[in-house]
Amino acid sequence: MTETTAAVELREPPPREVTGGQAQLGRVSDFFLRSILPLVLALGTGAIILAAIGVDPIQYYKDVYSGGVQFAAWQDSLMRVAPLLLIAVGLIVAFRAGIWNLGMDGQFLLAAAVISGLGSRFEEHLPNTINLLLLSLIAGAVGAAWTIVPALLKARYELNEIITTLMMTFIGINLAQILVKGPFQDPTTTTPQTRAFDFTALLPSIPGTESTSRRWPGVHVGLLVAVAAAFVVWFLMSRTSLGLRLQVLGASMRSARHMGLDVPRLIIVAFLLSGFFVGLAAATEILGVKGYQRADWNPAFGLWVVPLVFLARLHAIGVIPYVVLLSLASIGGDYAAQNAGLTPQFTLLLVGLTLLFMALTEWIARRAAGGSYLPGVSYRRHRAERAG
Amino acid sequence: MTTVLAATGVFSEQALTALVAGAILAGVPLMFAALGELVSQRAGVLNIGLEGMMLMGAYAGFVAAYHGGSEWLGFGAGMLAGAGVSLLMVLFCVRWGLDQIVTGIAITLTCEGATALIFESEFAESRPTLGATDKLAIAGLSDLPVVGGKGESNGSVFTQPLIVYLGLVLAVLVAWMLRRTHMGLNVRAAGDAPGALDAAGVSVFATRSWAVLFAGAMAGLGGAFLAIVSAGLFQDTIVGGRGFIAIVLAMLARSRPLWAVVGAMLFGASLSIADWAQVAQINISTDFVFMLPFLLVLVVLVLFGRRAYLPAALALPYERGSR
């Protein structure tokens, strides 16, 4: 008798701590609460701040739109999507595997320095297409290589990757400057910068994206690469065995070990993939837009992207609309700020506010539902694991 | 520093004094911030918003010192501003148990945007600067060569603004507090075994909240020092990643405050040496000197890789009653 009860109990589904709340809230309202509301609140607060310092908020947001979309600005916005999306994708791989890769700026800048330095040297010896492909791969490889030390230290000694990736960022940024000022310096100028690519040797543009109001050829193919990468990562994380193993690692390292997964290897794979995409992001920016690198150039895209990745709940395809929005805001924001006599840093304030409101709505949603915005991470499980 | 070196030669007494003074000027803000971060980490809260708190402190400190005419007003305002920003961290991460890394990044971004915005709208045309801060020359010791620094524009080890000496005393006090007092035990328990602390009848929330507020105040003070003493002006890039450097220093100090002080000064020294080498026309890249401390630490970690000590419950929110 007791045995049958036990068997029945076993067949019952385990209590659904995370998804149970979603049923209460409903998927639509959950999506609204967690992914749209923070944006609305941040824009609203931004409007109040603008009004408080005497700037017409409606005009400001109109300017953001026209500065990011109208005339040929939509080309800039779309081209900005490429690096941001690739960084986002790189972060998603790492964060899903429970790895805090916060060294993206170093990975990005170093990859950019290496290819902008090598690019103009390869140019003379290689056909353009092969040159661009080779450089993109080199950029990815450099980005990945810059994660090896944190990866090994975490895999072997469980050394906290936040410290090591931050340190690698400082080293990477300085190394990039050394490279640009030293071996890759353009000999024809005293400005610390690399030799610029031939304008026609940059990434080809997507047919149909030319604009009549500007001579810029069009949106480069890096955008397609970035979108493809988002789909590849989505497929990898949700449809393959490697993706599942990475997610198990992210949910609980102890469970992963108990399942017999090769945890050190998974950590290294997640790090390398993450760094590869960040390096590729640098390739799209250098090979598609800039064509050279100045020593003092550091767009610091990394921190901008973090909020988006969370708003999209670490979903590689879901992050695309947010990246488009941020690109538009960053291109249009510069124009709007200039028009209103503000600092372009105002956009940063909006991004930060979005993240704060996201945390706030997350708290509300969690009280209502009990789930976290980090897929697979329940705080209870996390703590039980540390305690055990 | 540049003019001193050019006038007197690289190995002159003045040049070496300037080298030491530069190290202290660059190291003290890091020391304050790292000290605060260390206490916060010890209590189990990873404060990634340090950079933003330093910026807020730098801005508030600068404005207060500029309008109030006293650097002490500036330091006080900096501490208040830093602590004020860290209230967000207390609310979000300690009270509500939200993710500390996400909140920290949000705080940093918001403060970067906010300080730039307010500063631009207030001082866009004037771009004011502050005068030199009064220095306290310790009788006797300040007459020593190189480390004395009496009469030098930036002083040296024994001629510094009072706040520097107070900071060193504070570091010793924090070390003593963490090691020897009941309060320190509570802080350490909040980071290592919050459940046990709660069971002992001490509030984990309160302990962690005070630790985070302390970190905010210290980061604010570090920022204020940067703006008032080191730079004498404010600009939106003034902190420039020092907050993140302080986080790394605090973690590397393995929760021993005196190591955080040594690390901060070492880092300040490397910045100072970079300046010195440039003027001395020693062919060494400033970028290289700047990354040297981290490079060394990484090499040590790789060669003698051992587990960095971090509190067991670091970055994990405490929820009463859950296991």
PDB file of C-alpha atoms in Angstrom, chain A residues 163-288:
ATOM      1  CA  ILE A 163      37.748  39.933 -10.514  1.00  0.00           C
ATOM      2  CA  THR A 164      39.731  38.234 -13.233  1.00  0.00           C
ATOM      3  CA  THR A 165      37.659  39.502 -16.170  1.00  0.00           C
ATOM      4  CA  LEU A 166      37.756  43.051 -14.778  1.00  0.00           C
ATOM      5  CA  MET A 167      41.530  42.811 -14.461  1.00  0.00           C
ATOM      6  CA  MET A 168      41.820  41.445 -17.989  1.00  0.00           C
ATOM      7  CA  THR A 169      39.760  44.413 -19.161  1.00  0.00           C
ATOM      8  CA  PHE A 170      42.240  46.896 -17.708  1.00  0.00           C
ATOM      9  CA  ILE A 171      45.143  44.985 -19.203  1.00  0.00           C
ATOM     10  CA  GLY A 172      43.343  44.620 -22.538  1.00  0.00           C
ATOM     11  CA  ILE A 173      42.510  48.310 -22.853  1.00  0.00           C
ATOM     12  CA  ASN A 174      46.089  49.308 -22.086  1.00  0.00           C
ATOM     13  CA  LEU A 175      47.533  46.638 -24.342  1.00  0.00           C
ATOM     14  CA  ALA A 176      45.302  47.896 -27.146  1.00  0.00           C
ATOM     15  CA  GLN A 177      46.715  51.382 -26.642  1.00  0.00           C
ATOM     16  CA  ILE A 178      50.269  50.054 -26.626  1.00  0.00           C
ATOM     17  CA  LEU A 179      49.596  48.242 -29.892  1.00  0.00           C
ATOM     18  CA  VAL A 180      48.000  51.262 -31.537  1.00  0.00           C
ATOM     19  CA  LYS A 181      50.745  53.643 -30.416  1.00  0.00           C
ATOM     20  CA  GLY A 182      53.556  51.182 -31.042  1.00  0.00           C
ATOM     21  CA  PRO A 183      53.702  48.496 -33.717  1.00  0.00           C
ATOM     22  CA  PHE A 184      50.465  49.489 -35.460  1.00  0.00           C
ATOM     23  CA  GLN A 185      51.060  53.253 -35.496  1.00  0.00           C
ATOM     24  CA  ASP A 186      50.383  54.907 -38.837  1.00  0.00           C
ATOM     25  CA  PRO A 187      53.816  56.246 -39.823  1.00  0.00           C
ATOM     26  CA  THR A 188      52.348  59.101 -41.846  1.00  0.00           C
ATOM     27  CA  THR A 189      50.762  60.892 -38.879  1.00  0.00           C
ATOM     28  CA  THR A 190      51.717  61.918 -35.366  1.00  0.00           C
ATOM     29  CA  THR A 191      48.213  61.210 -34.055  1.00  0.00           C
ATOM     30  CA  PRO A 192      48.332  57.897 -32.190  1.00  0.00           C
ATOM     31  CA  GLN A 193      46.212  55.851 -34.577  1.00  0.00           C
ATOM     32  CA  THR A 194      46.455  52.942 -36.982  1.00  0.00           C
ATOM     33  CA  ARG A 195      46.629  53.318 -40.725  1.00  0.00           C
ATOM     34  CA  ALA A 196      43.135  53.700 -42.120  1.00  0.00           C
ATOM     35  CA  PHE A 197      41.703  51.126 -44.497  1.00  0.00           C
ATOM     36  CA  ASP A 198      40.993  52.041 -48.037  1.00  0.00           C
ATOM     37  CA  PHE A 199      37.393  53.255 -47.884  1.00  0.00           C
ATOM     38  CA  THR A 200      36.301  50.799 -50.583  1.00  0.00           C
ATOM     39  CA  ALA A 201      37.923  47.900 -48.743  1.00  0.00           C
ATOM     40  CA  LEU A 202      35.466  47.993 -45.837  1.00  0.00           C
ATOM     41  CA  LEU A 203      32.692  45.432 -45.443  1.00  0.00           C
ATOM     42  CA  PRO A 204      30.317  45.479 -48.423  1.00  0.00           C
ATOM     43  CA  SER A 205      26.873  46.882 -47.828  1.00  0.00           C
ATOM     44  CA  ILE A 206      23.599  45.034 -47.929  1.00  0.00           C
ATOM     45  CA  PRO A 207      21.896  45.632 -51.301  1.00  0.00           C
ATOM     46  CA  GLY A 208      18.962  47.995 -50.995  1.00  0.00           C
ATOM     47  CA  THR A 209      20.202  49.863 -47.948  1.00  0.00           C
ATOM     48  CA  GLU A 210      21.710  52.729 -49.911  1.00  0.00           C
ATOM     49  CA  SER A 211      20.383  56.163 -49.163  1.00  0.00           C
ATOM     50  CA  THR A 212      19.967  59.004 -51.613  1.00  0.00           C
ATOM     51  CA  SER A 213      20.637  61.675 -49.006  1.00  0.00           C
ATOM     52  CA  ARG A 214      24.208  60.567 -48.336  1.00  0.00           C
ATOM     53  CA  ARG A 215      27.219  59.155 -50.101  1.00  0.00           C
ATOM     54  CA  TRP A 216      27.817  56.445 -47.488  1.00  0.00           C
ATOM     55  CA  PRO A 217      27.356  53.199 -49.430  1.00  0.00           C
ATOM     56  CA  GLY A 218      24.803  51.575 -47.137  1.00  0.00           C
ATOM     57  CA  VAL A 219      24.439  49.335 -44.108  1.00  0.00           C
ATOM     58  CA  HIS A 220      27.316  46.859 -44.006  1.00  0.00           C
ATOM     59  CA  VAL A 221      26.819  43.090 -43.934  1.00  0.00           C
ATOM     60  CA  GLY A 222      27.998  42.946 -40.332  1.00  0.00           C
ATOM     61  CA  LEU A 223      24.365  43.489 -39.401  1.00  0.00           C
ATOM     62  CA  LEU A 224      23.410  40.222 -41.093  1.00  0.00           C
ATOM     63  CA  VAL A 225      26.269  38.445 -39.350  1.00  0.00           C
ATOM     64  CA  ALA A 226      25.042  39.744 -35.998  1.00  0.00           C
ATOM     65  CA  VAL A 227      21.444  38.672 -36.616  1.00  0.00           C
ATOM     66  CA  ALA A 228      22.657  35.272 -37.811  1.00  0.00           C
ATOM     67  CA  ALA A 229      24.759  34.969 -34.648  1.00  0.00           C
ATOM     68  CA  ALA A 230      21.684  35.696 -32.539  1.00  0.00           C
ATOM     69  CA  PHE A 231      19.804  32.865 -34.246  1.00  0.00           C
ATOM     70  CA  VAL A 232      22.768  30.514 -33.965  1.00  0.00           C
ATOM     71  CA  VAL A 233      23.066  31.190 -30.237  1.00  0.00           C
ATOM     72  CA  TRP A 234      19.337  30.807 -29.735  1.00  0.00           C
ATOM     73  CA  PHE A 235      19.519  27.437 -31.503  1.00  0.00           C
ATOM     74  CA  LEU A 236      22.628  26.444 -29.608  1.00  0.00           C
ATOM     75  CA  MET A 237      21.207  27.279 -26.203  1.00  0.00           C
ATOM     76  CA  SER A 238      17.703  25.891 -26.672  1.00  0.00           C
ATOM     77  CA  ARG A 239      18.049  23.048 -29.169  1.00  0.00           C
ATOM     78  CA  THR A 240      21.401  21.391 -28.644  1.00  0.00           C
ATOM     79  CA  SER A 241      22.966  19.200 -26.025  1.00  0.00           C
ATOM     80  CA  LEU A 242      25.805  21.636 -25.452  1.00  0.00           C
ATOM     81  CA  GLY A 243      23.272  24.385 -24.805  1.00  0.00           C
ATOM     82  CA  LEU A 244      21.453  22.260 -22.295  1.00  0.00           C
ATOM     83  CA  ARG A 245      24.690  21.399 -20.522  1.00  0.00           C
ATOM     84  CA  LEU A 246      25.638  25.057 -20.371  1.00  0.00           C
ATOM     85  CA  GLN A 247      22.239  25.935 -18.902  1.00  0.00           C
ATOM     86  CA  VAL A 248      22.565  23.219 -16.293  1.00  0.00           C
ATOM     87  CA  LEU A 249      25.922  24.687 -15.366  1.00  0.00           C
ATOM     88  CA  GLY A 250      24.299  28.101 -15.099  1.00  0.00           C
ATOM     89  CA  ALA A 251      21.446  26.840 -12.963  1.00  0.00           C
ATOM     90  CA  SER A 252      23.642  24.983 -10.531  1.00  0.00           C
ATOM     91  CA  MET A 253      27.267  24.074 -10.783  1.00  0.00           C
ATOM     92  CA  ARG A 254      26.809  21.374  -8.180  1.00  0.00           C
ATOM     93  CA  SER A 255      24.013  19.708 -10.137  1.00  0.00           C
ATOM     94  CA  ALA A 256      26.181  19.828 -13.230  1.00  0.00           C
ATOM     95  CA  ARG A 257      28.938  18.048 -11.333  1.00  0.00           C
ATOM     96  CA  HIS A 258      26.547  15.461  -9.951  1.00  0.00           C
ATOM     97  CA  MET A 259      25.240  14.787 -13.437  1.00  0.00           C
ATOM     98  CA  GLY A 260      28.777  13.932 -14.414  1.00  0.00           C
ATOM     99  CA  LEU A 261      29.241  16.885 -16.719  1.00  0.00           C
ATOM    100  CA  ASP A 262      32.759  18.022 -17.414  1.00  0.00           C
ATOM    101  CA  VAL A 263      32.352  21.322 -15.588  1.00  0.00           C
ATOM    102  CA  PRO A 264      35.825  22.807 -16.211  1.00  0.00           C
ATOM    103  CA  ARG A 265      35.488  22.136 -19.931  1.00  0.00           C
ATOM    104  CA  LEU A 266      32.009  23.695 -20.045  1.00  0.00           C
ATOM    105  CA  ILE A 267      33.284  26.790 -18.252  1.00  0.00           C
ATOM    106  CA  ILE A 268      36.068  27.178 -20.793  1.00  0.00           C
ATOM    107  CA  VAL A 269      33.701  26.608 -23.734  1.00  0.00           C
ATOM    108  CA  ALA A 270      31.245  29.226 -22.446  1.00  0.00           C
ATOM    109  CA  PHE A 271      34.046  31.741 -21.931  1.00  0.00           C
ATOM    110  CA  LEU A 272      35.573  31.144 -25.358  1.00  0.00           C
ATOM    111  CA  LEU A 273      32.222  31.438 -27.133  1.00  0.00           C
ATOM    112  CA  SER A 274      31.418  34.613 -25.238  1.00  0.00           C
ATOM    113  CA  GLY A 275      34.784  36.167 -26.060  1.00  0.00           C
ATOM    114  CA  PHE A 276      34.526  35.097 -29.695  1.00  0.00           C
ATOM    115  CA  PHE A 277      31.270  36.987 -30.203  1.00  0.00           C
ATOM    116  CA  VAL A 278      32.611  40.073 -28.440  1.00  0.00           C
ATOM    117  CA  GLY A 279      35.662  39.961 -30.711  1.00  0.00           C
ATOM    118  CA  LEU A 280      33.402  39.627 -33.735  1.00  0.00           C
ATOM    119  CA  ALA A 281      31.543  42.720 -32.519  1.00  0.00           C
ATOM    120  CA  ALA A 282      34.820  44.616 -32.714  1.00  0.00           C
ATOM    121  CA  ALA A 283      35.306  43.334 -36.267  1.00  0.00           C
ATOM    122  CA  THR A 284      31.950  44.735 -37.427  1.00  0.00           C
ATOM    123  CA  GLU A 285      32.726  48.132 -35.937  1.00  0.00           C
ATOM    124  CA  ILE A 286      36.283  48.384 -37.330  1.00  0.00           C
ATOM    125  CA  LEU A 287      35.750  46.675 -40.690  1.00  0.00           C
ATOM    126  CA  GLY A 288      32.282  48.086 -41.268  1.00  0.00           C
TER     127      GLY A 288
END
